[in-house]
PDB file of C-alpha atoms in Angstrom:
ATOM      1  CA  VAL A   1     101.649 120.073 119.869  1.00 61.00           C
ATOM      2  CA  PHE A   2     103.907 118.381 122.403  1.00 57.00           C
ATOM      3  CA  ALA A   3     103.183 114.968 120.856  1.00 63.00           C
ATOM      4  CA  LEU A   4     104.004 116.290 117.387  1.00 58.00           C
ATOM      5  CA  LEU A   5     107.304 117.755 118.554  1.00 59.00           C
ATOM      6  CA  ALA A   6     108.197 114.450 120.205  1.00 56.00           C
ATOM      7  CA  ALA A   7     107.423 112.638 116.943  1.00 55.00           C
ATOM      8  CA  LYS A   8     109.713 115.049 115.145  1.00 49.00           C
ATOM      9  CA  ARG A   9     112.654 114.075 117.329  1.00 47.00           C
ATOM     10  CA  ASP A  10     111.940 110.353 116.933  1.00 44.00           C
ATOM     11  CA  ASP A  11     111.680 110.495 113.151  1.00 48.00           C
ATOM     12  CA  ALA A  12     114.562 112.835 112.648  1.00 45.00           C
ATOM     13  CA  GLY A  13     117.243 110.730 114.304  1.00 46.00           C
ATOM     14  CA  THR A  14     119.803 113.527 114.148  1.00 45.00           C
ATOM     15  CA  ALA A  15     120.514 116.670 116.131  1.00 50.00           C
ATOM     16  CA  SER A  16     122.761 118.194 113.472  1.00 58.00           C
ATOM     17  CA  ALA A  17     120.169 118.480 110.704  1.00 66.00           C
ATOM     18  CA  THR A  18     120.222 121.669 108.659  1.00 87.00           C
ATOM     19  CA  TYR A  19     116.429 121.695 108.266  1.00 93.00           C
ATOM     20  CA  HIS A  20     113.374 119.882 109.573  1.00 95.00           C
ATOM     21  CA  PHE A  21     110.763 119.097 106.923  1.00 96.00           C
ATOM     22  CA  ALA A  22     107.300 117.753 107.780  1.00 95.00           C
ATOM     23  CA  VAL A  23     105.515 115.473 105.289  1.00 95.00           C
ATOM     24  CA  TYR A  24     101.723 115.129 105.367  1.00 92.00           C
ATOM     25  CA  LEU A  25     100.336 111.970 103.735  1.00 89.00           C
ATOM     26  CA  PRO A  26      97.081 109.970 103.746  1.00 83.00           C
ATOM     27  CA  GLN A  27      96.838 107.622 106.703  1.00 76.00           C
ATOM     28  CA  ASN A  28      96.434 104.753 104.248  1.00 67.00           C
ATOM     29  CA  ARG A  29     100.158 103.956 103.930  1.00 59.00           C
ATOM     30  CA  ASP A  30      99.918 101.331 101.177  1.00 66.00           C
ATOM     31  CA  SER A  31     102.922 100.296  99.094  1.00 75.00           C
ATOM     32  CA  PHE A  32     102.751 103.504  97.028  1.00 81.00           C
ATOM     33  CA  PHE A  33     102.986 105.858 100.000  1.00 86.00           C
ATOM     34  CA  ALA A  34     105.466 103.570 101.747  1.00 88.00           C
ATOM     35  CA  LYS A  35     107.765 104.109  98.746  1.00 90.00           C
ATOM     36  CA  VAL A  36     107.171 107.877  98.862  1.00 92.00           C
ATOM     37  CA  VAL A  37     108.310 107.774 102.497  1.00 94.00           C
ATOM     38  CA  ALA A  38     111.349 105.651 101.614  1.00 95.00           C
ATOM     39  CA  GLY A  39     112.425 108.058  98.851  1.00 96.00           C
ATOM     40  CA  ALA A  40     111.989 111.072 101.119  1.00 96.00           C
ATOM     41  CA  ARG A  41     113.916 109.467 103.984  1.00 96.00           C
ATOM     42  CA  LYS A  42     116.840 108.467 101.773  1.00 96.00           C
ATOM     43  CA  THR A  43     117.292 111.893 100.195  1.00 96.00           C
ATOM     44  CA  ALA A  44     116.775 113.695 103.496  1.00 96.00           C
ATOM     45  CA  ALA A  45     119.425 111.546 105.194  1.00 95.00           C
ATOM     46  CA  ALA A  46     121.885 112.153 102.355  1.00 94.00           C
ATOM     47  CA  ASN A  47     121.456 115.908 102.734  1.00 93.00           C
ATOM     48  CA  GLY A  48     121.450 116.170 106.529  1.00 94.00           C
ATOM     49  CA  ILE A  49     117.740 117.022 106.671  1.00 95.00           C
ATOM     50  CA  ALA A  50     115.457 115.854 109.472  1.00 95.00           C
ATOM     51  CA  VAL A  51     112.087 114.612 108.238  1.00 95.00           C
ATOM     52  CA  SER A  52     108.904 113.696 110.091  1.00 94.00           C
ATOM     53  CA  PHE A  53     105.706 112.152 108.751  1.00 94.00           C
ATOM     54  CA  HIS A  54     102.164 113.126 109.717  1.00 91.00           C
ATOM     55  CA  SER A  55      98.546 112.459 108.761  1.00 88.00           C
ATOM     56  CA  ILE A  56      96.756 114.652 106.224  1.00 86.00           C
ATOM     57  CA  GLU A  57      93.354 113.252 107.291  1.00 80.00           C
ATOM     58  CA  LEU A  58      90.986 116.114 108.028  1.00 71.00           C
ATOM     59  CA  ASP A  59      89.572 114.487 111.157  1.00 74.00           C
ATOM     60  CA  ASP A  60      93.077 114.391 112.689  1.00 76.00           C
ATOM     61  CA  PRO A  61      94.616 117.497 114.285  1.00 84.00           C
ATOM     62  CA  ASP A  62      98.013 116.994 112.604  1.00 85.00           C
ATOM     63  CA  PHE A  63      97.549 119.166 109.531  1.00 86.00           C
ATOM     64  CA  ARG A  64      95.553 121.834 111.365  1.00 87.00           C
ATOM     65  CA  VAL A  65      98.489 122.476 113.712  1.00 90.00           C
ATOM     66  CA  SER A  66     101.142 122.241 110.979  1.00 90.00           C
ATOM     67  CA  PRO A  67     102.052 125.955 111.239  1.00 90.00           C
ATOM     68  CA  LEU A  68     102.888 125.476 114.926  1.00 90.00           C
ATOM     69  CA  ILE A  69     105.404 122.620 114.903  1.00 89.00           C
ATOM     70  CA  GLY A  70     108.384 124.700 113.846  1.00 90.00           C
ATOM     71  CA  ALA A  71     109.054 122.924 110.545  1.00 93.00           C
ATOM     72  CA  ASP A  72     111.348 124.694 108.066  1.00 94.00           C
ATOM     73  CA  GLY A  73     109.229 123.449 105.188  1.00 95.00           C
ATOM     74  CA  ILE A  74     106.198 121.255 104.547  1.00 96.00           C
ATOM     75  CA  ILE A  75     105.368 118.633 101.903  1.00 96.00           C
ATOM     76  CA  VAL A  76     101.651 117.990 101.376  1.00 93.00           C
ATOM     77  CA  CYS A  77      99.843 115.210  99.528  1.00 90.00           C
ATOM     78  CA  PRO A  78      96.292 116.619  99.097  1.00 85.00           C
ATOM     79  CA  TYR A  79      93.579 114.175 100.043  1.00 71.00           C
ATOM     80  CA  ARG A  80      89.781 114.261  99.978  1.00 65.00           C
ATOM     81  CA  ASP A  81      88.464 117.780 100.739  1.00 62.00           C
ATOM     82  CA  GLU A  82      90.528 120.123  98.574  1.00 73.00           C
ATOM     83  CA  ASP A  83      88.849 123.291  99.895  1.00 80.00           C
ATOM     84  CA  GLN A  84      89.863 122.610 103.504  1.00 84.00           C
ATOM     85  CA  ILE A  85      93.390 121.671 102.459  1.00 86.00           C
ATOM     86  CA  LYS A  86      93.656 124.799 100.288  1.00 88.00           C
ATOM     87  CA  THR A  87      92.558 126.936 103.245  1.00 89.00           C
ATOM     88  CA  GLN A  88      95.312 125.448 105.399  1.00 90.00           C
ATOM     89  CA  LEU A  89      97.866 125.879 102.601  1.00 91.00           C
ATOM     90  CA  GLU A  90      96.993 129.575 102.488  1.00 93.00           C
ATOM     91  CA  VAL A  91      97.631 129.791 106.247  1.00 92.00           C
ATOM     92  CA  LEU A  92     101.079 128.258 105.695  1.00 93.00           C
ATOM     93  CA  ARG A  93     101.730 130.763 102.903  1.00 93.00           C
ATOM     94  CA  GLU A  94     100.750 133.678 105.146  1.00 93.00           C
ATOM     95  CA  ARG A  95     103.243 132.430 107.734  1.00 93.00           C
ATOM     96  CA  LYS A  96     105.914 132.204 105.027  1.00 94.00           C
ATOM     97  CA  ILE A  97     106.448 128.467 105.508  1.00 94.00           C
ATOM     98  CA  PRO A  98     107.691 126.901 102.229  1.00 95.00           C
ATOM     99  CA  VAL A  99     105.336 124.255 100.817  1.00 95.00           C
ATOM    100  CA  ILE A 100     105.652 121.593  98.115  1.00 96.00           C
ATOM    101  CA  ILE A 101     102.585 119.672  96.878  1.00 95.00           C
ATOM    102  CA  ILE A 102     103.048 116.090  95.707  1.00 93.00           C
ATOM    103  CA  ASN A 103     101.093 113.511  93.722  1.00 87.00           C
ATOM    104  CA  HIS A 104      97.896 115.542  93.176  1.00 85.00           C
ATOM    105  CA  ASN A 105      97.977 119.229  92.318  1.00 84.00           C
ATOM    106  CA  ILE A 106      95.512 121.817  93.622  1.00 84.00           C
ATOM    107  CA  PRO A 107      94.626 124.551  91.104  1.00 81.00           C
ATOM    108  CA  ASN A 108      95.113 128.042  92.500  1.00 83.00           C
ATOM    109  CA  ASP A 109      95.668 131.574  91.215  1.00 86.00           C
ATOM    110  CA  ALA A 110      99.082 131.506  92.898  1.00 88.00           C
ATOM    111  CA  PRO A 111      99.948 127.789  92.657  1.00 90.00           C
ATOM    112  CA  TRP A 112     102.286 125.963  94.981  1.00 92.00           C
ATOM    113  CA  PRO A 113     105.274 124.069  93.503  1.00 95.00           C
ATOM    114  CA  PHE A 114     104.218 120.557  92.454  1.00 95.00           C
ATOM    115  CA  VAL A 115     106.106 117.263  92.245  1.00 95.00           C
ATOM    116  CA  GLY A 116     104.376 114.228  90.768  1.00 93.00           C
ATOM    117  CA  THR A 117     102.992 112.378  87.794  1.00 91.00           C
ATOM    118  CA  ASN A 118     101.337 113.949  84.767  1.00 91.00           C
ATOM    119  CA  ASN A 119      98.097 111.937  84.650  1.00 92.00           C
ATOM    120  CA  PHE A 120      97.337 113.095  81.103  1.00 94.00           C
ATOM    121  CA  ASP A 121     100.604 111.454  80.056  1.00 94.00           C
ATOM    122  CA  LEU A 122      99.678 108.348  82.048  1.00 95.00           C
ATOM    123  CA  GLY A 123      96.459 108.066  80.042  1.00 96.00           C
ATOM    124  CA  LYS A 124      98.396 108.470  76.788  1.00 96.00           C
ATOM    125  CA  LYS A 125     100.865 105.726  77.758  1.00 95.00           C
ATOM    126  CA  ALA A 126      98.016 103.326  78.586  1.00 96.00           C
ATOM    127  CA  ALA A 127      96.306 104.154  75.284  1.00 96.00           C
ATOM    128  CA  SER A 128      99.493 103.503  73.303  1.00 94.00           C
ATOM    129  CA  ALA A 129      99.565  99.980  74.740  1.00 94.00           C
ATOM    130  CA  ILE A 130      95.940  99.462  73.725  1.00 95.00           C
ATOM    131  CA  LEU A 131      96.675 100.643  70.180  1.00 93.00           C
ATOM    132  CA  ALA A 132      99.470  98.065  69.943  1.00 89.00           C
ATOM    133  CA  SER A 133      96.751  95.383  69.854  1.00 89.00           C
ATOM    134  CA  GLU A 134      95.355  97.009  66.674  1.00 90.00           C
ATOM    135  CA  PRO A 135      91.750  97.385  67.879  1.00 91.00           C
ATOM    136  CA  ASP A 136      88.850  98.088  65.553  1.00 92.00           C
ATOM    137  CA  ARG A 137      86.820  99.505  68.432  1.00 93.00           C
ATOM    138  CA  VAL A 138      87.576  99.973  72.124  1.00 95.00           C
ATOM    139  CA  SER A 139      84.853  99.636  74.765  1.00 96.00           C
ATOM    140  CA  LEU A 140      86.763 100.854  77.785  1.00 96.00           C
ATOM    141  CA  ALA A 141      86.381 100.644  81.552  1.00 97.00           C
ATOM    142  CA  VAL A 142      88.803 102.517  83.832  1.00 97.00           C
ATOM    143  CA  VAL A 143      89.078 101.230  87.396  1.00 97.00           C
ATOM    144  CA  TYR A 144      89.805 104.080  89.827  1.00 95.00           C
ATOM    145  CA  SER A 145      90.357 103.563  93.533  1.00 91.00           C
ATOM    146  CA  GLU A 146      90.235 105.226  96.931  1.00 86.00           C
ATOM    147  CA  LYS A 147      93.678 103.663  97.373  1.00 84.00           C
ATOM    148  CA  THR A 148      95.051 106.108  94.768  1.00 83.00           C
ATOM    149  CA  PRO A 149      92.957 109.230  95.436  1.00 78.00           C
ATOM    150  CA  ALA A 150      95.112 111.505  93.285  1.00 80.00           C
ATOM    151  CA  MET A 151      94.359 109.428  90.204  1.00 86.00           C
ATOM    152  CA  TYR A 152      90.618 109.530  90.901  1.00 87.00           C
ATOM    153  CA  ALA A 153      90.728 113.286  91.551  1.00 85.00           C
ATOM    154  CA  GLU A 154      92.330 113.787  88.119  1.00 88.00           C
ATOM    155  CA  ARG A 155      90.235 111.185  86.281  1.00 92.00           C
ATOM    156  CA  GLU A 156      89.318 113.697  83.569  1.00 94.00           C
ATOM    157  CA  LEU A 157      93.018 114.131  82.755  1.00 93.00           C
ATOM    158  CA  VAL A 158      93.534 110.350  82.610  1.00 95.00           C
ATOM    159  CA  GLU A 159      90.595 109.957  80.236  1.00 96.00           C
ATOM    160  CA  MET A 160      91.632 112.920  78.095  1.00 96.00           C
ATOM    161  CA  GLY A 161      95.005 111.235  77.639  1.00 96.00           C
ATOM    162  CA  LEU A 162      93.325 107.975  76.661  1.00 97.00           C
ATOM    163  CA  ALA A 163      90.964 109.690  74.217  1.00 96.00           C
ATOM    164  CA  SER A 164      93.714 111.805  72.627  1.00 96.00           C
ATOM    165  CA  VAL A 165      95.520 108.644  71.485  1.00 96.00           C
ATOM    166  CA  LEU A 166      92.621 106.269  70.840  1.00 95.00           C
ATOM    167  CA  GLY A 167      90.622 108.845  68.880  1.00 94.00           C
ATOM    168  CA  GLU A 168      87.614 107.518  66.981  1.00 93.00           C
ATOM    169  CA  THR A 169      88.320 103.904  67.949  1.00 95.00           C
ATOM    170  CA  LEU A 170      87.148 104.710  71.495  1.00 95.00           C
ATOM    171  CA  ASP A 171      83.483 104.127  72.261  1.00 93.00           C
ATOM    172  CA  LEU A 172      82.081 106.853  74.485  1.00 90.00           C
ATOM    173  CA  PRO A 173      81.265 107.270  77.263  1.00 93.00           C
ATOM    174  CA  VAL A 174      84.097 105.534  79.111  1.00 94.00           C
ATOM    175  CA  THR A 175      82.826 103.298  81.925  1.00 96.00           C
ATOM    176  CA  ARG A 176      84.147 104.554  85.271  1.00 96.00           C
ATOM    177  CA  LEU A 177      84.507 102.026  88.055  1.00 96.00           C
ATOM    178  CA  LYS A 178      85.693 102.729  91.587  1.00 95.00           C
ATOM    179  CA  THR A 179      87.045 100.476  94.325  1.00 94.00           C
ATOM    180  CA  ASP A 180      87.400 101.153  98.039  1.00 91.00           C
ATOM    181  CA  LEU A 181      90.387 100.673 100.346  1.00 86.00           C
ATOM    182  CA  ASN A 182      89.942  96.895 100.392  1.00 90.00           C
ATOM    183  CA  PRO A 183      92.813  95.436  98.291  1.00 89.00           C
ATOM    184  CA  GLN A 184      90.450  92.748  96.927  1.00 93.00           C
ATOM    185  CA  ASP A 185      87.542  95.046  96.037  1.00 94.00           C
ATOM    186  CA  ALA A 186      88.373  95.057  92.308  1.00 95.00           C
ATOM    187  CA  GLU A 187      87.399  91.389  92.125  1.00 95.00           C
ATOM    188  CA  LYS A 188      83.834  92.117  93.253  1.00 95.00           C
ATOM    189  CA  VAL A 189      83.556  95.270  91.120  1.00 96.00           C
ATOM    190  CA  LEU A 190      84.628  93.475  87.925  1.00 96.00           C
ATOM    191  CA  TYR A 191      82.365  90.478  88.484  1.00 95.00           C
ATOM    192  CA  GLN A 192      79.408  92.849  88.799  1.00 94.00           C
ATOM    193  CA  THR A 193      80.478  95.005  85.844  1.00 94.00           C
ATOM    194  CA  PHE A 194      80.871  92.148  83.377  1.00 94.00           C
ATOM    195  CA  ARG A 195      77.548  90.663  84.437  1.00 93.00           C
ATOM    196  CA  ASP A 196      75.869  93.993  83.693  1.00 92.00           C
ATOM    197  CA  ASN A 197      77.934  95.017  80.643  1.00 92.00           C
ATOM    198  CA  PRO A 198      79.631  92.106  78.858  1.00 92.00           C
ATOM    199  CA  THR A 199      80.475  94.306  75.835  1.00 93.00           C
ATOM    200  CA  ILE A 200      83.466  95.898  77.622  1.00 95.00           C
ATOM    201  CA  ASP A 201      86.627  94.647  75.913  1.00 95.00           C
ATOM    202  CA  THR A 202      89.341  96.765  77.597  1.00 96.00           C
ATOM    203  CA  VAL A 203      90.120  97.472  81.268  1.00 97.00           C
ATOM    204  CA  VAL A 204      92.660 100.008  82.551  1.00 97.00           C
ATOM    205  CA  PHE A 205      93.669  99.889  86.220  1.00 97.00           C
ATOM    206  CA  THR A 206      95.066 102.764  88.309  1.00 95.00           C
ATOM    207  CA  ASP A 207      96.194 100.829  91.395  1.00 92.00           C
ATOM    208  CA  VAL A 208      98.573  97.914  92.004  1.00 92.00           C
ATOM    209  CA  ASN A 209      96.266  95.948  94.320  1.00 92.00           C
ATOM    210  CA  ASP A 210      93.312  96.429  91.986  1.00 95.00           C
ATOM    211  CA  THR A 211      95.421  95.131  89.103  1.00 96.00           C
ATOM    212  CA  LEU A 212      96.327  91.940  90.968  1.00 95.00           C
ATOM    213  CA  ALA A 213      92.796  91.297  92.232  1.00 95.00           C
ATOM    214  CA  GLY A 214      91.137  92.343  88.970  1.00 95.00           C
ATOM    215  CA  VAL A 215      93.356  90.181  86.769  1.00 95.00           C
ATOM    216  CA  GLN A 216      92.566  87.173  88.942  1.00 95.00           C
ATOM    217  CA  ALA A 217      88.851  87.885  88.549  1.00 94.00           C
ATOM    218  CA  LEU A 218      89.200  88.101  84.747  1.00 94.00           C
ATOM    219  CA  ILE A 219      91.136  84.818  84.753  1.00 94.00           C
ATOM    220  CA  ASP A 220      88.352  83.209  86.801  1.00 94.00           C
ATOM    221  CA  MET A 221      85.751  84.551  84.352  1.00 94.00           C
ATOM    222  CA  ASN A 222      87.745  83.096  81.424  1.00 93.00           C
ATOM    223  CA  LEU A 223      88.144  86.537  79.853  1.00 93.00           C
ATOM    224  CA  VAL A 224      91.919  86.460  79.299  1.00 89.00           C
ATOM    225  CA  GLY A 225      92.533  86.864  75.570  1.00 87.00           C
ATOM    226  CA  LYS A 226      89.051  88.343  75.183  1.00 92.00           C
ATOM    227  CA  VAL A 227      89.575  91.498  77.234  1.00 94.00           C
ATOM    228  CA  ARG A 228      92.592  93.786  76.929  1.00 95.00           C
ATOM    229  CA  ILE A 229      94.101  94.528  80.341  1.00 96.00           C
ATOM    230  CA  VAL A 230      96.383  97.474  81.073  1.00 97.00           C
ATOM    231  CA  GLY A 231      97.686  97.192  84.621  1.00 96.00           C
ATOM    232  CA  PHE A 232      99.253  99.664  87.006  1.00 95.00           C
ATOM    233  CA  GLY A 233     102.620  99.361  88.713  1.00 92.00           C
ATOM    234  CA  ASP A 234     105.800  97.315  88.452  1.00 90.00           C
ATOM    235  CA  ASP A 235     104.990  94.667  91.042  1.00 91.00           C
ATOM    236  CA  PRO A 236     106.852  91.443  90.093  1.00 93.00           C
ATOM    237  CA  ALA A 237     103.551  89.558  89.712  1.00 94.00           C
ATOM    238  CA  ILE A 238     102.244  92.193  87.292  1.00 95.00           C
ATOM    239  CA  VAL A 239     105.477  92.145  85.270  1.00 94.00           C
ATOM    240  CA  GLU A 240     105.140  88.352  85.058  1.00 95.00           C
ATOM    241  CA  TYR A 241     101.549  88.725  83.810  1.00 95.00           C
ATOM    242  CA  VAL A 242     102.850  91.025  81.061  1.00 94.00           C
ATOM    243  CA  LYS A 243     105.555  88.511  80.080  1.00 93.00           C
ATOM    244  CA  LYS A 244     102.963  85.732  79.854  1.00 92.00           C
ATOM    245  CA  GLY A 245     100.570  87.871  77.817  1.00 91.00           C
ATOM    246  CA  VAL A 246      97.831  87.817  80.454  1.00 93.00           C
ATOM    247  CA  VAL A 247      98.193  91.596  80.843  1.00 95.00           C
ATOM    248  CA  LEU A 248      98.759  93.649  77.707  1.00 95.00           C
ATOM    249  CA  ALA A 249     100.995  96.190  79.478  1.00 96.00           C
ATOM    250  CA  SER A 250     101.361  98.082  82.740  1.00 96.00           C
ATOM    251  CA  VAL A 251     101.916 101.771  83.432  1.00 96.00           C
ATOM    252  CA  ALA A 252     104.273 102.467  86.321  1.00 94.00           C
ATOM    253  CA  VAL A 253     105.154 105.628  88.200  1.00 92.00           C
ATOM    254  CA  SER A 254     108.006 106.127  90.652  1.00 92.00           C
ATOM    255  CA  PRO A 255     106.771 106.989  94.157  1.00 91.00           C
ATOM    256  CA  GLU A 256     110.370 106.834  95.449  1.00 94.00           C
ATOM    257  CA  ARG A 257     111.313 109.572  92.990  1.00 95.00           C
ATOM    258  CA  ILE A 258     108.313 111.650  94.069  1.00 95.00           C
ATOM    259  CA  GLY A 259     109.445 111.493  97.700  1.00 96.00           C
ATOM    260  CA  SER A 260     113.072 112.142  96.818  1.00 97.00           C
ATOM    261  CA  GLN A 261     112.394 115.031  94.433  1.00 97.00           C
ATOM    262  CA  ALA A 262     109.993 116.637  96.917  1.00 97.00           C
ATOM    263  CA  ILE A 263     112.781 116.843  99.511  1.00 97.00           C
ATOM    264  CA  GLU A 264     115.211 118.270  96.935  1.00 96.00           C
ATOM    265  CA  SER A 265     112.707 120.850  95.694  1.00 96.00           C
ATOM    266  CA  LEU A 266     111.746 121.904  99.216  1.00 96.00           C
ATOM    267  CA  ALA A 267     115.418 122.256 100.227  1.00 96.00           C
ATOM    268  CA  GLU A 268     115.997 124.471  97.170  1.00 95.00           C
ATOM    269  CA  LEU A 269     112.895 126.529  97.959  1.00 95.00           C
ATOM    270  CA  ARG A 270     113.968 126.964 101.575  1.00 93.00           C
ATOM    271  CA  ARG A 271     117.549 127.823 100.649  1.00 92.00           C
ATOM    272  CA  THR A 272     116.999 130.198  97.704  1.00 93.00           C
ATOM    273  CA  GLY A 273     113.321 131.131  97.785  1.00 91.00           C
ATOM    274  CA  TYR A 274     112.802 129.578  94.343  1.00 92.00           C
ATOM    275  CA  THR A 275     112.234 126.150  92.785  1.00 93.00           C
ATOM    276  CA  SER A 276     110.603 124.693  89.661  1.00 92.00           C
ATOM    277  CA  ALA A 277     106.866 125.331  89.483  1.00 93.00           C
ATOM    278  CA  SER A 278     106.294 121.715  88.437  1.00 92.00           C
ATOM    279  CA  VAL A 279     108.460 118.593  88.312  1.00 94.00           C
ATOM    280  CA  ASP A 280     107.080 115.672  86.295  1.00 93.00           C
ATOM    281  CA  THR A 281     108.457 112.450  87.781  1.00 93.00           C
ATOM    282  CA  GLY A 282     107.476 110.475  84.683  1.00 91.00           C
ATOM    283  CA  VAL A 283     105.501 107.405  83.611  1.00 93.00           C
ATOM    284  CA  THR A 284     107.031 104.127  82.414  1.00 93.00           C
ATOM    285  CA  LEU A 285     105.227 101.653  80.152  1.00 94.00           C
ATOM    286  CA  ILE A 286     106.018  97.984  80.821  1.00 94.00           C
ATOM    287  CA  GLY A 287     105.169  96.077  77.630  1.00 85.00           C
ATOM    288  CA  PRO A 288     103.287  95.437  75.483  1.00 76.00           C
ATOM    289  CA  ARG A 289     105.089  92.268  74.450  1.00 61.00           C
ATOM    290  CA  PRO A 290     105.756  91.788  70.722  1.00 53.00           C
ATOM    291  CA  GLY A 291     102.835  90.214  68.911  1.00 52.00           C
ATOM    292  CA  ALA A 292     100.306  91.157  71.583  1.00 52.00           C
ATOM    293  CA  LEU A 293      96.971  89.566  70.758  1.00 50.00           C
ATOM    294  CA  ARG A 294      93.764  91.214  69.755  1.00 51.00           C
ATOM    295  CA  PRO A 295      90.816  90.167  71.963  1.00 52.00           C
ATOM    296  CA  GLY A 296      89.098  87.079  70.663  1.00 46.00           C
ATOM    297  CA  LYS A 297      92.207  85.490  69.145  1.00 45.00           C
ATOM    298  CA  ALA A 298      93.556  82.327  70.661  1.00 40.00           C
ATOM    299  CA  ALA A 299      96.842  82.470  72.522  1.00 41.00           C
ATOM    300  CA  PRO A 300      99.762  80.701  70.815  1.00 37.00           C
TER     301      PRO A 300
END
């Protein structure tokens, strides 16, 4: 507890803060969560709020002692074992500590306020890009990742969004692939997948690193122009792939907005006792470029 309180002072950087909010995130602080942190820090600083960041990992003591650190409110990104996290969230509720959940919602009879992306909408946006290539049939693989656990946890919503737009053009079942925390794992996964199932003609990614590694693998396998690729994120390299027609389109969310809106919602909840039950931070579709090719056609 002493170590946590010391971390609070270091992260806060101000003695005149109106509130102290604690944010619990996966220990894997990749670019997505780094941007969540950046958005939270910026909004907290602008509103005179002290903010500290802690691990949500269940083998760490941080989250288990969260009711004891004296925070005025807590932001939680659920990760891995939902039942254990839900149990701890109920403890926070009993102690009347305001809580906001971000990125991945946890169903409950009395739900906690949620800030994040609607993954059903994300699936619909990806499907709209696929339809722009005027497919006759779509044999689809979706690449999920441990690097974006919220997306994997809500994979049914992603696929429902895809199916709702693609309709009868979508061959079922959808092939589900999963990568680990290694940023290059998508390369190995796709090599193996296309050796075993060369009929797949469309790949949707749900992580930035997987998009970059996976696209390179498809280039190496000479499948560009034969396989539709819908990437994830607005990384400059991915945007360039879209401009060149290597990637059909990319779906992007705003982790900075998630972090920022979480601070705003928690401040409102702490101040008034009320806030929106759910805030959708939106999904942006980058591309597809005009005249996007159907697989099998030669590039101009």
